[in-house]
mmCIF file of C-alpha atoms in Angstrom:
data_model
loop_
_atom_site.group_PDB
_atom_site.id
_atom_site.type_symbol
_atom_site.label_atom_id
_atom_site.label_comp_id
_atom_site.label_asym_id
_atom_site.label_seq_id
_atom_site.Cartn_x
_atom_site.Cartn_y
_atom_site.Cartn_z
ATOM 1 C CA MET A 354 -47.910 18.537 -50.846
ATOM 2 C CA ASN A 355 -46.147 18.689 -47.505
ATOM 3 C CA LYS A 356 -45.923 14.909 -47.540
ATOM 4 C CA ARG A 357 -44.310 14.940 -50.981
ATOM 5 C CA ILE A 358 -41.750 17.508 -49.853
ATOM 6 C CA LEU A 359 -41.006 15.454 -46.744
ATOM 7 C CA VAL A 360 -40.502 12.227 -48.743
ATOM 8 C CA ALA A 361 -38.350 14.009 -51.321
ATOM 9 C CA SER A 362 -36.238 15.538 -48.552
ATOM 10 C CA ILE A 363 -35.713 12.168 -46.890
ATOM 11 C CA VAL A 364 -34.666 10.635 -50.211
ATOM 12 C CA VAL A 365 -32.224 13.467 -50.949
ATOM 13 C CA VAL A 366 -30.722 13.454 -47.449
ATOM 14 C CA GLY A 367 -30.463 9.656 -47.520
ATOM 15 C CA ALA A 368 -28.712 9.743 -50.872
ATOM 16 C CA LEU A 369 -26.313 12.404 -49.643
ATOM 17 C CA LEU A 370 -25.473 10.456 -46.498
ATOM 18 C CA ALA A 371 -24.941 7.282 -48.506
ATOM 19 C CA THR A 372 -22.606 9.156 -50.832
ATOM 20 C CA ILE A 373 -20.628 10.560 -47.901
ATOM 21 C CA TRP A 374 -20.392 7.199 -46.170
ATOM 22 C CA ILE A 375 -19.318 5.384 -49.286
ATOM 23 C CA GLY A 376 -16.869 8.180 -50.106
ATOM 24 C CA ASN A 377 -15.250 7.785 -46.711
ATOM 25 C CA GLY A 378 -15.108 4.060 -47.009
ATOM 26 C CA LEU A 379 -17.489 3.664 -44.101
ATOM 27 C CA VAL A 380 -19.935 1.535 -45.996
ATOM 28 C CA VAL A 381 -18.271 -1.529 -47.424
ATOM 29 C CA ALA A 382 -20.334 -4.535 -48.273
ATOM 30 C CA GLN A 383 -18.382 -7.377 -46.672
ATOM 31 C CA ALA A 384 -19.524 -10.908 -46.182
ATOM 32 C CA PRO A 385 -19.791 -12.066 -42.586
ATOM 33 C CA ILE A 386 -16.832 -13.694 -40.863
ATOM 34 C CA LEU A 387 -16.685 -17.442 -41.409
ATOM 35 C CA PRO A 388 -16.262 -19.182 -38.059
ATOM 36 C CA ILE A 389 -14.136 -22.326 -38.134
ATOM 37 C CA GLN A 390 -13.441 -24.923 -35.465
ATOM 38 C CA SER A 391 -9.676 -24.911 -35.847
ATOM 39 C CA ALA A 392 -8.880 -21.307 -34.936
ATOM 40 C CA SER A 393 -10.588 -18.232 -33.584
ATOM 41 C CA ALA A 394 -10.905 -15.058 -35.625
ATOM 42 C CA ALA A 395 -8.589 -13.403 -33.080
ATOM 43 C CA ASP A 396 -5.921 -16.086 -33.580
ATOM 44 C CA LEU A 397 -6.074 -15.647 -37.327
ATOM 45 C CA ALA A 398 -6.026 -11.863 -37.043
ATOM 46 C CA LEU A 399 -2.630 -12.100 -35.319
ATOM 47 C CA GLN A 400 -1.336 -13.350 -38.663
ATOM 48 C CA GLY A 401 -3.265 -10.767 -40.656
ATOM 49 C CA VAL A 402 -5.766 -13.395 -41.800
ATOM 50 C CA VAL A 403 -9.544 -12.944 -42.076
ATOM 51 C CA LEU A 404 -11.902 -15.650 -43.308
ATOM 52 C CA ARG A 405 -15.285 -14.590 -44.682
ATOM 53 C CA GLN A 406 -18.308 -16.430 -45.982
ATOM 54 C CA PRO A 407 -17.756 -17.265 -49.662
ATOM 55 C CA GLY A 408 -19.469 -14.940 -52.116
ATOM 56 C CA SER A 409 -19.271 -17.379 -55.014
ATOM 57 C CA THR A 410 -18.929 -21.069 -55.678
ATOM 58 C CA ALA A 411 -15.750 -23.067 -56.184
ATOM 59 C CA THR A 412 -14.847 -24.557 -59.539
ATOM 60 C CA VAL A 413 -12.328 -26.888 -57.932
ATOM 61 C CA ALA A 414 -13.880 -29.785 -56.051
ATOM 62 C CA ARG A 415 -13.472 -30.038 -52.303
ATOM 63 C CA THR A 416 -12.004 -33.522 -52.780
ATOM 64 C CA GLN A 417 -9.267 -32.073 -54.985
ATOM 65 C CA ALA A 418 -8.227 -29.647 -52.254
ATOM 66 C CA VAL A 419 -8.236 -32.421 -49.673
ATOM 67 C CA ALA A 420 -6.132 -34.608 -51.953
ATOM 68 C CA ALA A 421 -3.657 -31.755 -52.456
ATOM 69 C CA ALA A 422 -3.312 -31.317 -48.701
ATOM 70 C CA GLN A 423 -2.935 -35.044 -48.120
ATOM 71 C CA ALA A 424 -0.274 -35.245 -50.822
ATOM 72 C CA ARG A 425 1.728 -32.703 -48.842
ATOM 73 C CA PHE A 426 1.135 -34.373 -45.502
ATOM 74 C CA PRO A 427 0.284 -38.034 -46.123
ATOM 75 C CA ARG A 428 0.296 -38.885 -42.419
ATOM 76 C CA ALA A 429 -1.942 -36.006 -41.350
ATOM 77 C CA GLN A 430 -5.565 -36.305 -40.377
ATOM 78 C CA ILE A 431 -8.159 -33.931 -41.758
ATOM 79 C CA ARG A 432 -9.635 -31.776 -39.022
ATOM 80 C CA GLU A 433 -12.032 -29.742 -41.161
ATOM 81 C CA VAL A 434 -12.463 -28.453 -44.696
ATOM 82 C CA PHE A 435 -14.150 -25.173 -45.558
ATOM 83 C CA LEU A 436 -14.685 -22.784 -48.440
ATOM 84 C CA ALA A 437 -13.858 -19.181 -47.553
ATOM 85 C CA GLN A 438 -12.895 -15.838 -48.940
ATOM 86 C CA LEU A 439 -9.327 -15.652 -47.612
ATOM 87 C CA ALA A 440 -7.879 -12.211 -46.920
ATOM 88 C CA ASP A 441 -4.282 -11.894 -45.731
ATOM 89 C CA THR A 442 -3.053 -8.336 -45.377
ATOM 90 C CA ASN A 443 0.356 -9.311 -43.943
ATOM 91 C CA THR A 444 1.447 -11.409 -46.882
ATOM 92 C CA GLN A 445 2.947 -9.486 -49.793
ATOM 93 C CA PRO A 446 1.261 -9.171 -52.177
ATOM 94 C CA ASN A 447 -1.914 -9.198 -50.089
ATOM 95 C CA ILE A 448 -4.207 -12.154 -50.648
ATOM 96 C CA ASP A 449 -7.936 -11.804 -51.303
ATOM 97 C CA LEU A 450 -9.054 -15.048 -52.854
ATOM 98 C CA LEU A 451 -11.769 -17.676 -52.740
ATOM 99 C CA CYS A 452 -10.025 -20.695 -51.229
ATOM 100 C CA TRP A 453 -10.542 -24.138 -49.898
ATOM 101 C CA GLY A 454 -9.116 -24.292 -46.394
ATOM 102 C CA VAL A 455 -7.929 -27.715 -45.253
ATOM 103 C CA SER A 456 -7.190 -27.936 -41.548
ATOM 104 C CA LEU A 457 -4.780 -30.715 -40.628
ATOM 105 C CA VAL A 458 -3.608 -32.512 -37.540
ATOM 106 C CA LEU A 459 -0.143 -33.986 -37.872
ATOM 107 C CA PRO A 460 0.803 -37.105 -35.949
ATOM 108 C CA ALA A 461 3.945 -35.390 -34.718
ATOM 109 C CA ASN A 462 2.940 -33.115 -31.896
ATOM 110 C CA GLU A 463 5.402 -30.426 -32.827
ATOM 111 C CA ILE A 464 5.994 -28.858 -36.187
ATOM 112 C CA GLN A 465 7.506 -25.492 -35.321
ATOM 113 C CA THR A 466 11.179 -24.718 -35.232
ATOM 114 C CA LYS A 467 12.954 -24.710 -31.886
ATOM 115 C CA GLY A 468 14.964 -21.587 -32.479
ATOM 116 C CA PRO A 469 16.766 -19.581 -31.312
ATOM 117 C CA MET A 470 19.776 -21.747 -30.635
ATOM 118 C CA PRO A 471 20.251 -23.732 -28.384
ATOM 119 C CA GLY A 472 16.542 -24.362 -28.772
ATOM 120 C CA LEU A 473 13.496 -24.740 -26.616
ATOM 121 C CA SER A 474 10.669 -27.238 -26.830
ATOM 122 C CA ARG A 475 7.624 -25.172 -27.675
ATOM 123 C CA SER A 476 3.888 -25.628 -27.437
ATOM 124 C CA ALA A 477 2.153 -27.949 -29.884
ATOM 125 C CA PRO A 478 0.377 -26.312 -32.808
ATOM 126 C CA LYS A 479 -3.154 -25.136 -32.167
ATOM 127 C CA TYR A 480 -3.894 -25.225 -35.867
ATOM 128 C CA LEU A 481 -2.347 -25.997 -39.240
ATOM 129 C CA ILE A 482 -4.375 -24.832 -42.216
ATOM 130 C CA PHE A 483 -3.462 -24.969 -45.893
ATOM 131 C CA PHE A 484 -5.293 -22.877 -48.464
ATOM 132 C CA PHE A 485 -5.848 -23.792 -52.102
ATOM 133 C CA ASP A 486 -7.269 -21.534 -54.805
ATOM 134 C CA ALA A 487 -10.882 -22.629 -55.283
ATOM 135 C CA HIS A 488 -10.706 -21.815 -58.999
ATOM 136 C CA THR A 489 -7.333 -23.276 -59.952
ATOM 137 C CA GLY A 490 -6.462 -25.650 -57.130
ATOM 138 C CA ALA A 491 -3.072 -23.968 -56.696
ATOM 139 C CA PHE A 492 -1.437 -23.814 -53.275
ATOM 140 C CA VAL A 493 -1.876 -20.321 -51.847
ATOM 141 C CA GLU A 494 -0.351 -20.414 -48.359
ATOM 142 C CA GLY A 495 -0.312 -22.310 -45.103
ATOM 143 C CA ILE A 496 -0.686 -20.958 -41.584
ATOM 144 C CA SER A 497 0.035 -22.450 -38.209
ATOM 145 C CA ALA A 498 0.403 -21.299 -34.612
ATOM 146 C CA GLY A 499 0.902 -22.645 -31.140
ATOM 147 C CA MET B 14 7.167 -59.207 -94.819
ATOM 148 C CA PHE B 15 9.353 -60.107 -91.836
ATOM 149 C CA GLU B 16 11.916 -57.518 -92.886
ATOM 150 C CA ARG B 17 9.193 -54.918 -93.225
ATOM 151 C CA ARG B 18 7.976 -55.699 -89.683
ATOM 152 C CA LEU B 19 11.556 -55.552 -88.443
ATOM 153 C CA SER B 20 12.204 -52.199 -89.991
ATOM 154 C CA ALA B 21 8.901 -50.922 -88.591
ATOM 155 C CA ARG B 22 10.025 -52.121 -85.157
ATOM 156 C CA ARG B 23 13.388 -50.442 -85.646
ATOM 157 C CA ILE B 24 11.710 -47.188 -86.598
ATOM 158 C CA LEU B 25 9.429 -47.454 -83.556
ATOM 159 C CA LEU B 26 12.383 -48.230 -81.311
ATOM 160 C CA ALA B 27 14.352 -45.335 -82.765
ATOM 161 C CA LEU B 28 11.391 -43.054 -82.167
ATOM 162 C CA VAL B 29 11.062 -44.189 -78.549
ATOM 163 C CA VAL B 30 14.791 -43.818 -77.913
ATOM 164 C CA SER B 31 14.969 -40.402 -79.513
ATOM 165 C CA THR B 32 11.870 -39.296 -77.619
ATOM 166 C CA ILE B 33 13.345 -40.430 -74.312
ATOM 167 C CA ALA B 34 16.626 -38.751 -75.217
ATOM 168 C CA ALA B 35 14.810 -35.569 -76.060
ATOM 169 C CA ILE B 36 12.569 -35.550 -72.985
ATOM 170 C CA GLY B 37 15.147 -36.869 -70.520
ATOM 171 C CA PRO B 38 17.432 -33.861 -70.164
ATOM 172 C CA ALA B 39 14.533 -31.428 -70.233
ATOM 173 C CA THR B 40 12.681 -33.099 -67.391
ATOM 174 C CA SER B 41 15.616 -34.072 -65.216
ATOM 175 C CA VAL B 42 15.875 -31.882 -62.141
ATOM 176 C CA PRO B 43 19.171 -31.362 -60.393
ATOM 177 C CA VAL B 44 18.462 -32.824 -56.973
ATOM 178 C CA LEU B 45 20.977 -32.695 -54.190
ATOM 179 C CA ALA B 46 21.441 -36.183 -52.837
ATOM 180 C CA LYS B 47 19.752 -37.122 -49.619
ATOM 181 C CA CYS B 48 21.677 -39.221 -47.160
ATOM 182 C CA ASP B 49 20.273 -41.254 -44.307
ATOM 183 C CA PRO B 50 22.915 -40.696 -41.634
ATOM 184 C CA GLY B 51 21.853 -43.935 -39.926
ATOM 185 C CA ARG B 52 21.748 -42.472 -36.436
ATOM 186 C CA ALA B 53 19.226 -43.026 -33.670
ATOM 187 C CA ASP B 54 15.812 -41.384 -33.872
ATOM 188 C CA ASP B 55 16.047 -39.599 -30.536
ATOM 189 C CA GLY B 56 13.522 -36.838 -31.200
ATOM 190 C CA ARG B 57 15.934 -34.136 -29.980
ATOM 191 C CA TYR B 58 16.770 -30.964 -31.848
ATOM 192 C CA TYR B 59 20.195 -29.889 -33.089
ATOM 193 C CA PHE B 60 21.638 -26.722 -34.573
ATOM 194 C CA ASP B 61 24.677 -26.015 -36.718
ATOM 195 C CA GLY B 62 25.712 -22.485 -37.694
ATOM 196 C CA TRP B 63 26.678 -19.175 -36.124
ATOM 197 C CA TYR B 64 25.281 -16.327 -34.080
ATOM 198 C CA LYS B 65 26.148 -12.764 -33.136
ATOM 199 C CA THR B 66 25.110 -10.429 -30.339
ATOM 200 C CA PRO B 67 26.647 -7.130 -31.398
ATOM 201 C CA GLY B 68 25.251 -4.974 -28.577
ATOM 202 C CA GLY B 69 22.140 -2.883 -29.072
ATOM 203 C CA THR B 70 19.226 -3.486 -31.383
ATOM 204 C CA VAL B 71 19.621 -5.838 -34.324
ATOM 205 C CA GLY B 72 17.655 -4.502 -37.276
ATOM 206 C CA GLY B 73 18.095 -7.472 -39.557
ATOM 207 C CA VAL B 74 19.996 -10.498 -40.791
ATOM 208 C CA GLY B 75 20.344 -11.526 -44.421
ATOM 209 C CA SER B 76 22.130 -14.412 -46.107
ATOM 210 C CA ASN B 77 22.226 -16.232 -49.443
ATOM 211 C CA ILE B 78 21.349 -19.791 -48.447
ATOM 212 C CA VAL B 79 21.458 -22.753 -50.812
ATOM 213 C CA ASN B 80 18.131 -24.598 -50.976
ATOM 214 C CA TYR B 81 19.423 -27.973 -49.923
ATOM 215 C CA SER B 82 17.262 -31.111 -49.800
ATOM 216 C CA PRO B 83 18.305 -33.183 -46.778
ATOM 217 C CA TRP B 84 17.202 -36.554 -45.506
ATOM 218 C CA VAL B 85 14.245 -36.037 -43.154
ATOM 219 C CA HIS B 86 13.380 -38.940 -40.897
ATOM 220 C CA VAL B 87 9.884 -40.143 -41.712
ATOM 221 C CA THR B 88 8.522 -39.725 -38.200
ATOM 222 C CA ASP B 89 10.177 -36.383 -37.666
ATOM 223 C CA ASP B 90 8.623 -33.058 -38.550
ATOM 224 C CA SER B 91 11.139 -30.985 -40.479
ATOM 225 C CA VAL B 92 14.668 -29.857 -41.339
ATOM 226 C CA SER B 93 15.316 -26.193 -42.050
ATOM 227 C CA ALA B 94 17.918 -23.483 -42.650
ATOM 228 C CA TRP B 95 17.191 -19.838 -41.911
ATOM 229 C CA THR B 96 18.139 -16.323 -40.895
ATOM 230 C CA MET B 97 16.814 -15.002 -37.593
ATOM 231 C CA THR B 98 16.651 -12.016 -35.306
ATOM 232 C CA ALA B 99 16.109 -12.917 -31.671
ATOM 233 C CA ASN B 100 16.099 -11.827 -28.060
ATOM 234 C CA GLY B 101 16.337 -14.647 -25.549
ATOM 235 C CA SER B 102 13.744 -17.215 -26.580
ATOM 236 C CA LEU B 103 11.747 -14.761 -28.725
ATOM 237 C CA TYR B 104 12.503 -14.791 -32.434
ATOM 238 C CA ALA B 105 11.558 -14.012 -36.007
ATOM 239 C CA GLN B 106 12.933 -16.019 -38.931
ATOM 240 C CA VAL B 107 12.675 -16.845 -42.622
ATOM 241 C CA GLY B 108 14.212 -19.670 -44.623
ATOM 242 C CA TRP B 109 13.585 -22.972 -46.330
ATOM 243 C CA LEU B 110 12.005 -25.968 -44.641
ATOM 244 C CA GLU B 111 11.524 -29.578 -45.696
ATOM 245 C CA PHE B 112 9.095 -32.177 -44.340
ATOM 246 C CA PRO B 113 9.380 -35.944 -44.900
ATOM 247 C CA GLY B 114 8.717 -36.955 -48.488
ATOM 248 C CA SER B 115 10.591 -33.972 -49.989
ATOM 249 C CA VAL B 116 7.710 -31.611 -49.202
ATOM 250 C CA ARG B 117 9.333 -28.183 -49.208
ATOM 251 C CA TYR B 118 8.319 -24.646 -48.335
ATOM 252 C CA THR B 119 9.622 -21.185 -47.757
ATOM 253 C CA PHE B 120 8.538 -20.322 -44.223
ATOM 254 C CA THR B 121 8.300 -17.362 -41.888
ATOM 255 C CA GLU B 122 7.898 -17.760 -38.159
ATOM 256 C CA TYR B 123 7.813 -15.387 -35.220
ATOM 257 C CA THR B 124 6.881 -15.288 -31.571
ATOM 258 C CA THR B 125 4.657 -12.783 -29.868
ATOM 259 C CA SER B 126 5.690 -11.468 -26.445
ATOM 260 C CA ASP B 127 3.622 -14.229 -24.791
ATOM 261 C CA HIS B 128 6.037 -16.731 -26.402
ATOM 262 C CA ASN B 129 3.339 -18.143 -28.677
ATOM 263 C CA TRP B 130 4.665 -18.915 -32.151
ATOM 264 C CA HIS B 131 3.107 -18.208 -35.545
ATOM 265 C CA ARG B 132 4.170 -19.630 -38.876
ATOM 266 C CA LYS B 133 3.346 -19.173 -42.560
ATOM 267 C CA TYR B 134 4.200 -21.436 -45.478
ATOM 268 C CA PHE B 135 4.871 -20.237 -49.007
ATOM 269 C CA GLY B 136 6.044 -21.919 -52.192
ATOM 270 C CA ALA B 137 9.610 -23.244 -52.153
ATOM 271 C CA TYR B 138 12.474 -21.855 -54.219
ATOM 272 C CA PRO B 139 14.434 -24.135 -56.573
ATOM 273 C CA LEU B 140 16.679 -26.797 -55.123
ATOM 274 C CA GLY B 141 20.346 -26.084 -55.480
ATOM 275 C CA ALA B 142 19.761 -22.391 -56.050
ATOM 276 C CA SER B 143 21.097 -19.798 -53.659
ATOM 277 C CA THR B 144 18.258 -17.674 -52.319
ATOM 278 C CA ARG B 145 18.643 -14.592 -50.147
ATOM 279 C CA TYR B 146 16.531 -14.851 -47.003
ATOM 280 C CA THR B 147 16.324 -11.671 -44.923
ATOM 281 C CA THR B 148 14.619 -11.022 -41.602
ATOM 282 C CA LEU B 149 14.184 -7.332 -40.762
ATOM 283 C CA TYR B 150 13.051 -5.595 -37.595
ATOM 284 C CA GLY B 151 11.478 -2.138 -37.716
ATOM 285 C CA ASN B 152 11.937 -1.631 -41.450
ATOM 286 C CA THR B 153 8.176 -1.172 -41.363
ATOM 287 C CA ALA B 154 7.474 0.426 -37.991
ATOM 288 C CA GLY B 155 6.128 -2.095 -35.501
ATOM 289 C CA TYR B 156 6.718 -5.118 -37.712
ATOM 290 C CA PHE B 157 9.146 -7.821 -38.596
ATOM 291 C CA THR B 158 9.386 -8.036 -42.357
ATOM 292 C CA PHE B 159 10.543 -11.078 -44.266
ATOM 293 C CA LEU B 160 12.240 -10.822 -47.636
ATOM 294 C CA VAL B 161 13.195 -13.388 -50.240
ATOM 295 C CA ASN B 162 15.671 -12.264 -52.901
ATOM 296 C CA GLY B 163 14.995 -8.693 -51.837
ATOM 297 C CA GLY B 164 11.225 -8.853 -52.220
ATOM 298 C CA GLN B 165 8.989 -8.718 -49.168
ATOM 299 C CA ILE B 166 6.816 -11.814 -48.752
ATOM 300 C CA ASP B 167 5.392 -11.219 -45.289
ATOM 301 C CA LYS B 168 5.244 -8.865 -42.323
ATOM 302 C CA GLU B 169 4.178 -9.747 -38.807
ATOM 303 C CA PRO B 170 3.782 -7.680 -35.636
ATOM 304 C CA ALA B 171 6.975 -7.126 -33.621
ATOM 305 C CA GLN B 172 6.370 -7.465 -29.894
ATOM 306 C CA PHE B 173 10.010 -7.604 -28.813
ATOM 307 C CA VAL B 174 13.245 -5.858 -29.719
ATOM 308 C CA PRO B 175 15.892 -8.221 -31.129
ATOM 309 C CA ASN B 176 19.485 -7.977 -29.928
ATOM 310 C CA ASN B 177 20.848 -11.091 -31.598
ATOM 311 C CA GLY B 178 21.252 -12.507 -35.101
ATOM 312 C CA GLN B 179 21.520 -16.159 -36.122
ATOM 313 C CA ASN B 180 22.009 -18.380 -39.185
ATOM 314 C CA TYR B 181 21.516 -22.090 -38.644
ATOM 315 C CA GLY B 182 20.644 -25.443 -40.024
ATOM 316 C CA GLU B 183 18.160 -27.138 -37.707
ATOM 317 C CA ILE B 184 17.049 -30.750 -37.358
ATOM 318 C CA HIS B 185 14.551 -32.357 -34.994
ATOM 319 C CA THR B 186 16.003 -35.798 -34.481
ATOM 320 C CA TYR B 187 19.527 -37.224 -34.581
ATOM 321 C CA ASP B 188 18.581 -39.314 -37.609
ATOM 322 C CA ASP B 189 17.761 -36.254 -39.703
ATOM 323 C CA GLN B 190 20.493 -35.070 -42.022
ATOM 324 C CA MET B 191 21.904 -31.709 -41.053
ATOM 325 C CA PRO B 192 21.848 -29.747 -44.338
ATOM 326 C CA GLY B 193 25.036 -30.396 -46.307
ATOM 327 C CA GLY B 194 27.516 -33.237 -46.710
ATOM 328 C CA TYR B 195 31.295 -33.275 -46.470
ATOM 329 C CA ASN B 196 31.548 -33.102 -50.254
ATOM 330 C CA LEU B 197 28.688 -30.667 -50.729
ATOM 331 C CA HIS B 198 28.260 -28.138 -47.950
ATOM 332 C CA GLU B 199 25.164 -26.135 -47.166
ATOM 333 C CA THR B 200 26.340 -22.561 -47.675
ATOM 334 C CA PHE B 201 25.408 -19.187 -46.232
ATOM 335 C CA ARG B 202 26.982 -16.438 -48.329
ATOM 336 C CA ASN B 203 27.239 -12.658 -48.070
ATOM 337 C CA THR B 204 25.758 -12.942 -44.599
ATOM 338 C CA GLN B 205 25.137 -9.574 -43.033
ATOM 339 C CA ILE B 206 23.691 -8.159 -39.852
ATOM 340 C CA TYR B 207 22.223 -4.695 -39.307
ATOM 341 C CA TYR B 208 23.043 -2.745 -36.151
ATOM 342 C CA SER B 209 24.188 0.761 -35.205
ATOM 343 C CA GLY B 210 22.415 2.088 -38.269
ATOM 344 C CA ALA B 211 24.329 0.068 -40.887
ATOM 345 C CA TRP B 212 24.825 -3.390 -42.390
ATOM 346 C CA HIS B 213 27.966 -5.231 -41.280
ATOM 347 C CA ALA B 214 29.703 -8.491 -42.121
ATOM 348 C CA PHE B 215 28.079 -11.101 -39.890
ATOM 349 C CA GLN B 216 31.352 -12.271 -38.287
ATOM 350 C CA GLY B 217 29.507 -14.742 -36.077
ATOM 351 C CA THR B 218 30.530 -17.195 -33.426
ATOM 352 C CA GLY B 219 30.202 -20.786 -34.612
ATOM 353 C CA TYR B 220 28.108 -23.278 -32.710
ATOM 354 C CA THR B 221 27.148 -26.886 -33.277
ATOM 355 C CA SER B 222 24.984 -29.078 -31.057
ATOM 356 C CA ALA B 223 26.804 -32.355 -31.664
ATOM 357 C CA ALA B 224 30.037 -33.789 -33.039
ATOM 358 C CA PRO B 225 28.776 -35.024 -36.429
ATOM 359 C CA PHE B 226 27.736 -31.515 -37.425
ATOM 360 C CA HIS B 227 30.432 -29.196 -38.719
ATOM 361 C CA TYR B 228 30.872 -25.573 -39.684
ATOM 362 C CA SER B 229 33.621 -23.606 -41.369
ATOM 363 C CA THR B 230 34.265 -20.347 -43.168
ATOM 364 C CA ASN B 231 36.257 -19.546 -46.290
ATOM 365 C CA ASP B 232 36.693 -15.820 -45.682
ATOM 366 C CA SER B 233 38.104 -15.686 -42.167
ATOM 367 C CA GLY B 234 34.633 -15.595 -40.688
ATOM 368 C CA GLN B 235 33.477 -12.414 -42.387
ATOM 369 C CA TYR B 236 30.432 -13.192 -44.524
ATOM 370 C CA ASN B 237 30.579 -16.860 -45.456
ATOM 371 C CA LEU B 238 29.541 -19.900 -43.476
ATOM 372 C CA ASP B 239 29.495 -23.563 -44.495
ATOM 373 C CA ILE B 240 27.733 -26.297 -42.517
ATOM 374 C CA TRP B 241 27.486 -30.044 -43.131
ATOM 375 C CA ASP B 242 26.678 -33.405 -41.720
ATOM 376 C CA GLY B 243 29.850 -35.439 -41.232
ATOM 377 C CA ALA B 244 27.948 -38.683 -41.791
ATOM 378 C CA CYS B 245 27.037 -37.727 -45.343
ATOM 379 C CA ALA B 246 29.046 -37.128 -48.499
ATOM 380 C CA SER B 247 26.387 -34.921 -50.053
#
């Protein structure tokens, strides 16, 4: 009898705690961060970007995303290609989308602007990544930093 | 029999011609002419436009900029036109940008206090259209915000306080076309700068990096700026 009361109490308390946690947004089922070679999570976070392991499969082929990136930058080399749940909380409206990420290396060693006038030669890009919707193939956004 | 074939051919030809006539105007896109200025590919960067340092914090710069499609040297990276807030070599900007092969984007770019730069690419706005590009500081506390036609597209952390505003065309080699030609200028209209708690006419100081690149104003230097490449008609 005591055992039954104990088990029932644990279940009730557990349910209550779960309710409180969920209510406060403390328990959110999020996929793990997706590590990529091109940029660290900290680098991406500076632009409001988080990449997570995909929770579903793409309907657009990887090759289609690569072709879309190469069409935009015919002289670029592919550094890596990955499927990720892209979240960007700086872009308006915010992005939360399953995307193909295509990381590129351009032959030119500088792609950034030189501003402000009169200009300054700046560091070469550390990464250049273009994202394409994994369900439609549409261009979503590109990010770069150096 | 021959006549029947002939009339069938005529009908087919008429159909083809009428189809082309019908499709032609609908699919033609008004494209501003590109012009290879025929200069040396020196890999240096050049600016053409105006700037203003009004004293105190600059809270924003906005301008209606025509989305011009210039010649971009194939081995160069990009040509752009933008609005910017800056302090020394730190900056935040938004505008249009074109890579070789007519690959175009709307872009935002900013530096953190360590002078590292960060850029985002978004879809481009129509060629030939005038689009308002606005860079704001502190509109959202602690951030630069970037607006296109009044709608926010991006915000990024502000790690410096701007004291300067700029509007420029920018190229990265002498053989790039500075946006605009002598018959078709690149235009910045209704250009404004925010300081002392209000928006003001930009009233900038003109600057160009080299002789072939020109600037002018049609309103005594209040709001309107034109720039162009003297080697190109359009």
